[in-house]
XYZ file of C-alpha atoms in Angstrom:
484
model
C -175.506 10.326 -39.856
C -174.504 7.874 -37.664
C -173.819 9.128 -33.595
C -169.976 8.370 -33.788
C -169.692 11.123 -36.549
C -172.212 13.152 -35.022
C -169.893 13.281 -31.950
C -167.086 14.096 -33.892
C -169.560 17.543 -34.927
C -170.409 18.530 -31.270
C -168.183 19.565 -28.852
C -168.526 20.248 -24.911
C -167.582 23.592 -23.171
C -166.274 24.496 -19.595
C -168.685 25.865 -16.459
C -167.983 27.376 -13.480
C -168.080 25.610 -10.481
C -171.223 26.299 -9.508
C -172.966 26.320 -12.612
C -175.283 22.703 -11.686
C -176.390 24.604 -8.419
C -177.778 27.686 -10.158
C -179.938 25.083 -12.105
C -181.446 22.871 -9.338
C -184.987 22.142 -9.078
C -186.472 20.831 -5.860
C -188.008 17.182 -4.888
C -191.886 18.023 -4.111
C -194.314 16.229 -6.326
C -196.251 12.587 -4.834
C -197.731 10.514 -7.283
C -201.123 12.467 -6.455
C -199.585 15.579 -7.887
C -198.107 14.104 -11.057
C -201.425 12.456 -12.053
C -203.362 15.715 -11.488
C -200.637 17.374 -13.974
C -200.954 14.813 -16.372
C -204.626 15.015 -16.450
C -204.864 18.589 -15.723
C -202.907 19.223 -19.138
C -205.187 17.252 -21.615
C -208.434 18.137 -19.464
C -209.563 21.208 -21.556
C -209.583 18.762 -24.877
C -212.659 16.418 -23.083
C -214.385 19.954 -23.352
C -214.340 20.844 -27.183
C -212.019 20.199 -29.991
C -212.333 16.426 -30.300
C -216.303 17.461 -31.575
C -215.003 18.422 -34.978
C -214.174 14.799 -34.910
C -217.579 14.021 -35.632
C -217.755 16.463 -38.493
C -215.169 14.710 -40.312
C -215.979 10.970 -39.453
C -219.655 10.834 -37.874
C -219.888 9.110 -34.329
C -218.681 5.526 -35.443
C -215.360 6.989 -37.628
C -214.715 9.191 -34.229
C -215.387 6.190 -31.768
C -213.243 4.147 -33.784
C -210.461 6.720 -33.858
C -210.528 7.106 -30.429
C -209.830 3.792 -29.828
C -207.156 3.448 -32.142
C -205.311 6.695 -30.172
C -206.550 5.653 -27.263
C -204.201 2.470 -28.158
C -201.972 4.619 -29.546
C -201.356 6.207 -26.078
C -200.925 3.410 -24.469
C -198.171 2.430 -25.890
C -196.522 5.654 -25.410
C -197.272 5.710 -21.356
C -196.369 2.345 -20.730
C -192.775 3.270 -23.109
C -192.286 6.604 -21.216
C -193.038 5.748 -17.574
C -190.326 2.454 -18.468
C -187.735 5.057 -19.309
C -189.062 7.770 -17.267
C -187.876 5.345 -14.179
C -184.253 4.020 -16.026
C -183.953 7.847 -16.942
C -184.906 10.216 -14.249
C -184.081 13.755 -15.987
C -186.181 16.745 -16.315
C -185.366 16.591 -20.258
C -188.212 14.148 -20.887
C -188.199 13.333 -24.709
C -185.361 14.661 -25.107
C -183.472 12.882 -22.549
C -184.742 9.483 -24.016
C -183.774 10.554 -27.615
C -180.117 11.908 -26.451
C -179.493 8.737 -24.857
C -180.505 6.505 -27.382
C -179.430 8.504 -30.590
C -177.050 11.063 -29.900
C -177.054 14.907 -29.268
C -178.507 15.574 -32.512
C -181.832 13.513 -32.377
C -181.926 14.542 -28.431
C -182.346 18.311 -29.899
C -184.835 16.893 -32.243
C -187.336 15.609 -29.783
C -186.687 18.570 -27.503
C -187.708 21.015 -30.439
C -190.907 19.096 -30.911
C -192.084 18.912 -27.585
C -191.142 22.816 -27.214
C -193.581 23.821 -29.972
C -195.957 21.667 -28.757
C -195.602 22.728 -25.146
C -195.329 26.805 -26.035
C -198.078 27.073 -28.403
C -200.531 25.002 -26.364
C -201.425 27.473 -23.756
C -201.328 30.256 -26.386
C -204.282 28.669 -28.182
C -205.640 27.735 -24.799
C -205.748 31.110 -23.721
C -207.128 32.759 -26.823
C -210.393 30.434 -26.239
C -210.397 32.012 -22.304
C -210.013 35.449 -23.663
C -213.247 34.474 -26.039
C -214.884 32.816 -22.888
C -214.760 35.819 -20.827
C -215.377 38.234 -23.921
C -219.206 36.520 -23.897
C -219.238 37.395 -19.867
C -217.578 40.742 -19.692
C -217.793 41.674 -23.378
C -216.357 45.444 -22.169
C -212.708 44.104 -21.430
C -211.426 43.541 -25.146
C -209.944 40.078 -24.965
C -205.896 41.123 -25.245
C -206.246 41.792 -21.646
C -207.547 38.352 -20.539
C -204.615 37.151 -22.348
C -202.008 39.140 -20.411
C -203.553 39.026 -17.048
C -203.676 34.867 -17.726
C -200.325 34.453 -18.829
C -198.727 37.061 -16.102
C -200.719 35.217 -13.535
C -200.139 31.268 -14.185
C -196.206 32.266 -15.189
C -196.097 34.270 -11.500
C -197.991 30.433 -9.829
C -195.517 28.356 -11.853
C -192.395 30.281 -10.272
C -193.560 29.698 -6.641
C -192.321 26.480 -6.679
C -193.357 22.886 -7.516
C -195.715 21.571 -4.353
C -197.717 25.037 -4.836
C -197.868 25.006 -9.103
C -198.704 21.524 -8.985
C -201.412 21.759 -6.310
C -202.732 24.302 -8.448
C -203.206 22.131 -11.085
C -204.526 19.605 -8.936
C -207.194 21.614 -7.648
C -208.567 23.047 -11.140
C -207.877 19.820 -12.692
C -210.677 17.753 -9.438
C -213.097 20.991 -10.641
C -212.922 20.353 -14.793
C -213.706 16.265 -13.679
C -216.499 17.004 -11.629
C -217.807 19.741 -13.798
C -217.598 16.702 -16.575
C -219.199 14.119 -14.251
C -221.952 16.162 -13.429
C -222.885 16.809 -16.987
C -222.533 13.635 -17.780
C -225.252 12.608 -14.808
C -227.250 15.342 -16.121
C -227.834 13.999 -19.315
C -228.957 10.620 -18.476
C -230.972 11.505 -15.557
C -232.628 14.380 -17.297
C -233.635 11.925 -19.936
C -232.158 13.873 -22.678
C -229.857 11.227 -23.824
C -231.490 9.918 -27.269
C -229.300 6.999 -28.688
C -230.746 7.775 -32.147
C -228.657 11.445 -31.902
C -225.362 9.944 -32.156
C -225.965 8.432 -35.386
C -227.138 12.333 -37.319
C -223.604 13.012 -38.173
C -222.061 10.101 -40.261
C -219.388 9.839 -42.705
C -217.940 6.923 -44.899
C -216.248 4.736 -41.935
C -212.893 4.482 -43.659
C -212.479 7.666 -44.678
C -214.387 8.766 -41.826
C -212.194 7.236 -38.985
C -208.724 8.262 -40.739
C -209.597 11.760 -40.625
C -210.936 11.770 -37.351
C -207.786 10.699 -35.647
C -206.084 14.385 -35.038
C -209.219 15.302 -33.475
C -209.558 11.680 -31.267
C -205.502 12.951 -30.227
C -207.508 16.152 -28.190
C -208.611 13.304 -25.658
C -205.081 12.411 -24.219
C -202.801 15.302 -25.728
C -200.180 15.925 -23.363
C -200.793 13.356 -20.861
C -196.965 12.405 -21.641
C -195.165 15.389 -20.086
C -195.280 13.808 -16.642
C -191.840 12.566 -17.382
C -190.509 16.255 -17.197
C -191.785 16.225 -13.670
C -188.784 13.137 -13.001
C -186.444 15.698 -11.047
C -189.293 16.872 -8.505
C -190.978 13.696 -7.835
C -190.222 12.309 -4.569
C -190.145 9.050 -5.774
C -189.368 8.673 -9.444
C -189.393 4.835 -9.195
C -192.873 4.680 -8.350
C -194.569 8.472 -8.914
C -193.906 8.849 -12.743
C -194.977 5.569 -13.986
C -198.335 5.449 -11.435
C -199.243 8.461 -12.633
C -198.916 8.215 -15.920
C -200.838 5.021 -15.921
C -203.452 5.933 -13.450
C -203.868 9.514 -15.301
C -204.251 7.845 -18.954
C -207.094 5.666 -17.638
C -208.722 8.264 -15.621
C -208.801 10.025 -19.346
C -210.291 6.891 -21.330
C -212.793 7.091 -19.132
C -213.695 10.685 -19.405
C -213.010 10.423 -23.481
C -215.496 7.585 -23.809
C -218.111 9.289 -21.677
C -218.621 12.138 -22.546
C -217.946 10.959 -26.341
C -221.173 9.411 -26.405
C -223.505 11.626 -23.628
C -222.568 14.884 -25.323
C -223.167 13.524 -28.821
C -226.402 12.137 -27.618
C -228.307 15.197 -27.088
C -230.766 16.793 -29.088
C -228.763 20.025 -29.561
C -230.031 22.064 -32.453
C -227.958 24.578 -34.321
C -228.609 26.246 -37.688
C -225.422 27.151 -39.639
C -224.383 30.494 -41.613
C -225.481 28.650 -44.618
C -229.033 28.343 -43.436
C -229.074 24.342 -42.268
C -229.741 23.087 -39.646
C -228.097 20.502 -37.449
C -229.017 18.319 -34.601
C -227.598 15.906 -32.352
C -223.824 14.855 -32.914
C -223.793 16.703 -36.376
C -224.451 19.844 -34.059
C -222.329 18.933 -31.635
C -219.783 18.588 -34.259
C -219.595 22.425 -35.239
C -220.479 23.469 -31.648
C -217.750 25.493 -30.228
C -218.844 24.784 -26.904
C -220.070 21.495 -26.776
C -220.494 20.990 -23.117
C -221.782 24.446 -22.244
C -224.082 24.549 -25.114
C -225.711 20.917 -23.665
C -226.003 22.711 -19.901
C -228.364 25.255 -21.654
C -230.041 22.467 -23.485
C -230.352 20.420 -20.390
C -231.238 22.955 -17.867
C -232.605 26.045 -20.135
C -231.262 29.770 -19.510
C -231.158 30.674 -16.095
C -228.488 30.860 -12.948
C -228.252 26.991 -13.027
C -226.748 27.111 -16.565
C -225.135 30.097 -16.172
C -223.273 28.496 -13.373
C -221.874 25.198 -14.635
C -220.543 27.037 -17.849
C -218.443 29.412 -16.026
C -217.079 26.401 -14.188
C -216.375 25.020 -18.155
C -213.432 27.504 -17.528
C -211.980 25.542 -15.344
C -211.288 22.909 -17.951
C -209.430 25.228 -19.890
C -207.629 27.351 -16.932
C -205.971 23.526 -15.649
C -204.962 22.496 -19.197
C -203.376 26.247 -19.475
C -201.952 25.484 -15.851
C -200.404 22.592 -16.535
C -198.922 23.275 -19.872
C -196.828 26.267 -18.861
C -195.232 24.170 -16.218
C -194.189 21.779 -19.105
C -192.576 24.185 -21.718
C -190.897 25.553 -18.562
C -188.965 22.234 -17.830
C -188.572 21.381 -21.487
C -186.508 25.150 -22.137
C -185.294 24.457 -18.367
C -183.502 21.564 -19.472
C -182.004 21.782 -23.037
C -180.806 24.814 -21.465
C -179.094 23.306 -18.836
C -177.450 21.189 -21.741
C -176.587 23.748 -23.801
C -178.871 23.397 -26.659
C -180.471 26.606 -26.130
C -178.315 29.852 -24.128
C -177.520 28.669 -20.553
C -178.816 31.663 -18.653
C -182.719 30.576 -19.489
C -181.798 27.600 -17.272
C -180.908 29.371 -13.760
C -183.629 28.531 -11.473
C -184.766 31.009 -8.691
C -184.898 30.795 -4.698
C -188.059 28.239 -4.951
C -186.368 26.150 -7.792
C -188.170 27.039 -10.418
C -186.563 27.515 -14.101
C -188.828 31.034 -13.938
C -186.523 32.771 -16.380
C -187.606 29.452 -19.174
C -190.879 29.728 -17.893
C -191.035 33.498 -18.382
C -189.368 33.286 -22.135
C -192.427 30.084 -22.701
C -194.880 32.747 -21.720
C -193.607 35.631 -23.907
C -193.347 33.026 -27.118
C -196.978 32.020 -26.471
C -198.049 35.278 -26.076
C -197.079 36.506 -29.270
C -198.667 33.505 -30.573
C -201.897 34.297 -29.056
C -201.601 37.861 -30.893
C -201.030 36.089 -33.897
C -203.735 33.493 -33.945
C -206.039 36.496 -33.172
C -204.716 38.336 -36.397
C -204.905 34.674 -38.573
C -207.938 33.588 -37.170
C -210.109 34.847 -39.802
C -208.141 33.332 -42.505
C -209.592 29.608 -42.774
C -206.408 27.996 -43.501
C -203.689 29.774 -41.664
C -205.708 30.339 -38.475
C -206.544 26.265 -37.836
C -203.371 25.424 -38.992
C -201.452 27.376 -36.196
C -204.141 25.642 -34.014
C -203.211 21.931 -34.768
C -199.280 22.702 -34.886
C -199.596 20.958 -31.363
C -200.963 17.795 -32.921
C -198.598 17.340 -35.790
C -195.178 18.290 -33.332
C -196.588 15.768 -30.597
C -197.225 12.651 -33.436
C -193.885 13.128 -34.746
C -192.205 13.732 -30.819
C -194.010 10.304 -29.970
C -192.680 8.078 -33.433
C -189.210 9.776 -31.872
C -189.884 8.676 -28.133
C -191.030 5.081 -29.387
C -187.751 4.457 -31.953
C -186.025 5.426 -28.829
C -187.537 2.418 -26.518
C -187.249 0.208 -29.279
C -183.257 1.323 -29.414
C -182.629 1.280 -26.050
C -184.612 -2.235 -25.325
C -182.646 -3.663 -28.204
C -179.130 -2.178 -27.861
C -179.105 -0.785 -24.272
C -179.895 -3.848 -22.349
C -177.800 -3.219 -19.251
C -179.942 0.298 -18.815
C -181.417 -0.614 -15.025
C -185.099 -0.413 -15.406
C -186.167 -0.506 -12.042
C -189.988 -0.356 -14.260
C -190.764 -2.871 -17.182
C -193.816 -1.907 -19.376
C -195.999 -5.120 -19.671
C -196.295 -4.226 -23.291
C -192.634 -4.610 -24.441
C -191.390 -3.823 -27.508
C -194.855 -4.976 -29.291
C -196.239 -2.267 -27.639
C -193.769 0.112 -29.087
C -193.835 -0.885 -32.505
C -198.063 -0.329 -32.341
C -197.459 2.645 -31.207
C -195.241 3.656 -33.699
C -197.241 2.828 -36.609
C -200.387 4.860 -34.882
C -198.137 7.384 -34.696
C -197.138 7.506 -38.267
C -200.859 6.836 -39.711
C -202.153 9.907 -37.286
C -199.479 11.728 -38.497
C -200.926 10.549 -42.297
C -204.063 11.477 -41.095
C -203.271 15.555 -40.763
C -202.898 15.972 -44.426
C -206.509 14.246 -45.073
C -207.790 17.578 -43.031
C -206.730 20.422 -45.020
C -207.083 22.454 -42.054
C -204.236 20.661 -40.787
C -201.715 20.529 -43.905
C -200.085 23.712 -43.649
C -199.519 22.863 -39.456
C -197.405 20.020 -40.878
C -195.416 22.213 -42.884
C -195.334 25.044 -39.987
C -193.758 22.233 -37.825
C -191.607 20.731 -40.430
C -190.027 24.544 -41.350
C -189.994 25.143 -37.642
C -187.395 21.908 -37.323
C -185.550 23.121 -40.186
C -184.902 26.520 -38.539
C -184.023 24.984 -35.541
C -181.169 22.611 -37.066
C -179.910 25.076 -38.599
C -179.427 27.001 -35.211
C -178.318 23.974 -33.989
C -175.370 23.584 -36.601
C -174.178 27.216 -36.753
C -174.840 28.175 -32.654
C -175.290 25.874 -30.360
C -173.105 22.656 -31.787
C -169.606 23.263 -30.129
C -171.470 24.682 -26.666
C -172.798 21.697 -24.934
C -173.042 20.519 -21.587
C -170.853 17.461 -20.741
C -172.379 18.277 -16.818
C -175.936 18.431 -17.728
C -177.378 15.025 -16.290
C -178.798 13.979 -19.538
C -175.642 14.508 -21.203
C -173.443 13.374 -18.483
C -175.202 9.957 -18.123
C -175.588 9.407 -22.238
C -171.832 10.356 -22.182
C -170.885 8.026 -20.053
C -172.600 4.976 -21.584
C -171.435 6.038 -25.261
C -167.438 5.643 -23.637
């Protein structure tokens, strides 16, 4: 449906007067900030789930994936932080989509990065609540989940500069706890190059269905953009620290790739066998606090660094609840969903969206508890996240390429040095990752969660929310006026 017609579908209603100052957010967030969000938000994947990776492609199939979505995010950062700076609205995705395809494909990208952003911190916080359970195994684990989402929600409302130096802080903690471990191994002499190569699998095969697990590296390092409205400088914050952050993460993903699959971990399986090196690593579910016990035995010392493993997971949890707030925050604002999530409160923050995020995830939580044991459904509500971001980023991409090709009077006061090349790469990444989830069968039926999840959600679109729109929203005002 072309966006002419699709205009002719939507239509805009009236707002009170002071309906834009009920929804402002508040200029707060350096460059500093914004990078230890970005980071902050992907940090707890450096800490376990790209290890199945080497279950499914052996070191060389997951280094190779790596690479390829290491390339793949590329792409995207340099893309985003171009538009983030042309387009400076809390929307993110879905502000690039609106502009460059119309209301309808605007709601699209919006829905994706909403189920990506909401059920991220509900499987985050189901691994805390199993964390703690090992520590205080008296305080059954529904609790941990409450008291973690009523707490982070609570930080998140008290306004940008204090969430986001939040974030910052645990976010400095998870790095050093993954420095230090990385120094540990290769000083303690534990590092054995001959470990990495225990877990193998045929390298074509191998690397294609390694690449959802390679995506745990840099997941989420693109929701900086949603941050646009609070930086201080847009200009120059957003795209420094998204390009600054997605280095600092190659970095991490490449290290601690290869010293945490090069340790002589030993683990024997239900079935009887056992595993060492990166095989073990690759059905560890705590990769980096099983090698502190290997490295320095049981005792205080260990006992210590993997309690600060939390960390990893508490700034990814952090950081992602400050994202779905902005996403609902803004589609909100629009229209798309019911305006009264959008009203902000006397620090500027969207805590009624945030609030709403935290309740969805929640029940999520509750649910992967109850699925969990089922070997399908459980993993599959797991890896929704990966399958909604590959299909928000072929969105994102299409949308550069549109804009750079038919919007060429956009200002872009920030160029990406890789163009539209670099788009079109990442777009076909994109769509081979995305490929890649039905060669895990623990990802197929998240494909078809998300898929039936976007089919709902049109359909809401059509029959609710289609003839309620925004014409004052910024994203909508400044698409609006380019499409006159």
């Amino acid at each position: 449906m072309t966006q002419r017609k699709l205009k002719s579908v939507v239509r805009y209603a009236s707002i009170d007067g002071d309906y834009l100052q009920r929804r402002q957010l508040r200029k707060g967030a350096n460059w500093t900030l914004l990078w230890g969000l970005g980071v902050g938000a992907v940090i707890s994947g450096e800490f376990s789930g790209w290890n199945v990776g080497l279950a499914s492609g052996g070191f060389w199939g997951l280094l190779i994936a790596t690479i390829l979505m290491a390339t793949m995010y590329l792409c995207l950062v340099y893309s985003i932080a171009e538009l983030s700076a042309a387009l400076p609205y809390a929307g993110g995705f879905y502000s690039f989509a609106r502009y460059a395809y119309g209301p309808f494909m605007g709601f699209i990208a919006g829905v994706v990065e909403a189920i990506e952003y909401v059920l991220t911190p509900a499987v985050i916080v189901y691994f805390i609540g199993s964390y703690l359970s090992t520590i205080l195994p008296f305080i059954p684990q529904p609790i941990w989940w409450i008291v973690f989402y009523a707490l982070f929600v609570y930080i998140n409302t008290l306004g940008v500069k204090t969430t986001l130096k939040v974030g910052l802080i645990t976010t400095l903690i998870a790095i050093a706890v993954l420095l230090i471990f990385c120094l540990a191994v290769l000083f303690s002499g534990k590092f054995d190059p001959n470990m990495l190569f225990t877990a193998s699998a045929p390298v074509g095969s191998g690397i294609f269905k390694a690449l959802p697990y390679a995506i745990w590296f840099y997941l989420a390092i693109e929701q900086i953009p949603l941050a646009a409205e609070e930086a201080e400088n847009v200009v120059k914050d957003v795209p420094k620290s998204l390009t600054t952050g997605m280095y600092t993460l190659l970095a991490l993903s490449i290290v601690v790739l290869i010293f945490n699959s090069g340790i002589p971990l030993e683990i024997t399986t239900k079935l009887g066998e056992t595993l060492t090196g990166a095989a073990a690593v690759g059905v560890s579910g705590a990769p980096l606090a099983d090698g502190f016990k290997l490295i320095f035995g049981e005792g205080i010392i260990t006992n210590f660094f993997t309690f600060l493993c939390l960390f990893g997971l508490i700034a990814s949890f952090h950081c992602i609840i400050y994202a779905y707030g902005r996403v609902l925050f803004a589609m909100s604002r629009a229209g798309y969903l019911p305006t009264r999530i959008s009203v902000t409160n006397d620090n500027g923050s969207p805590a009624r969206a945030l609030i709403l995020g935290g309740a969805i995830g929640l029940g999520c939580t509750f649910l992967i508890s109850i699925l969990a044991n089922n070997a399908n459904l459980g993993p599959a509500l797991l890896n929704m996240a990966v399958a909604s971001a590959v299909i928000s980023y072929a969105i994102v991409l299409s949308s550069y390429i549109q804009l750079k090709l038919n919007r060429r009077n956009l200002p872009r006061p920030y160029k990406s040095p890789l163009g539209l090349s670099g788009a079109f790469i990442g777009i076909i990444l994109a769509v081979i990752a995305f490929l890649a989830c039905f060669a895990n069968p623990d990802y197929r039926l998240a494909v078809f969660l998300v898929i039936g999840f976007i089919a709902l959600a049109i359909a809401y679109f059509w029959f609710f929310r289609r003839e309620g729109l925004i014409a004052e929203a910024p994203e909508e005002q400044i698409a609006l006026t380019s499409e006159s």
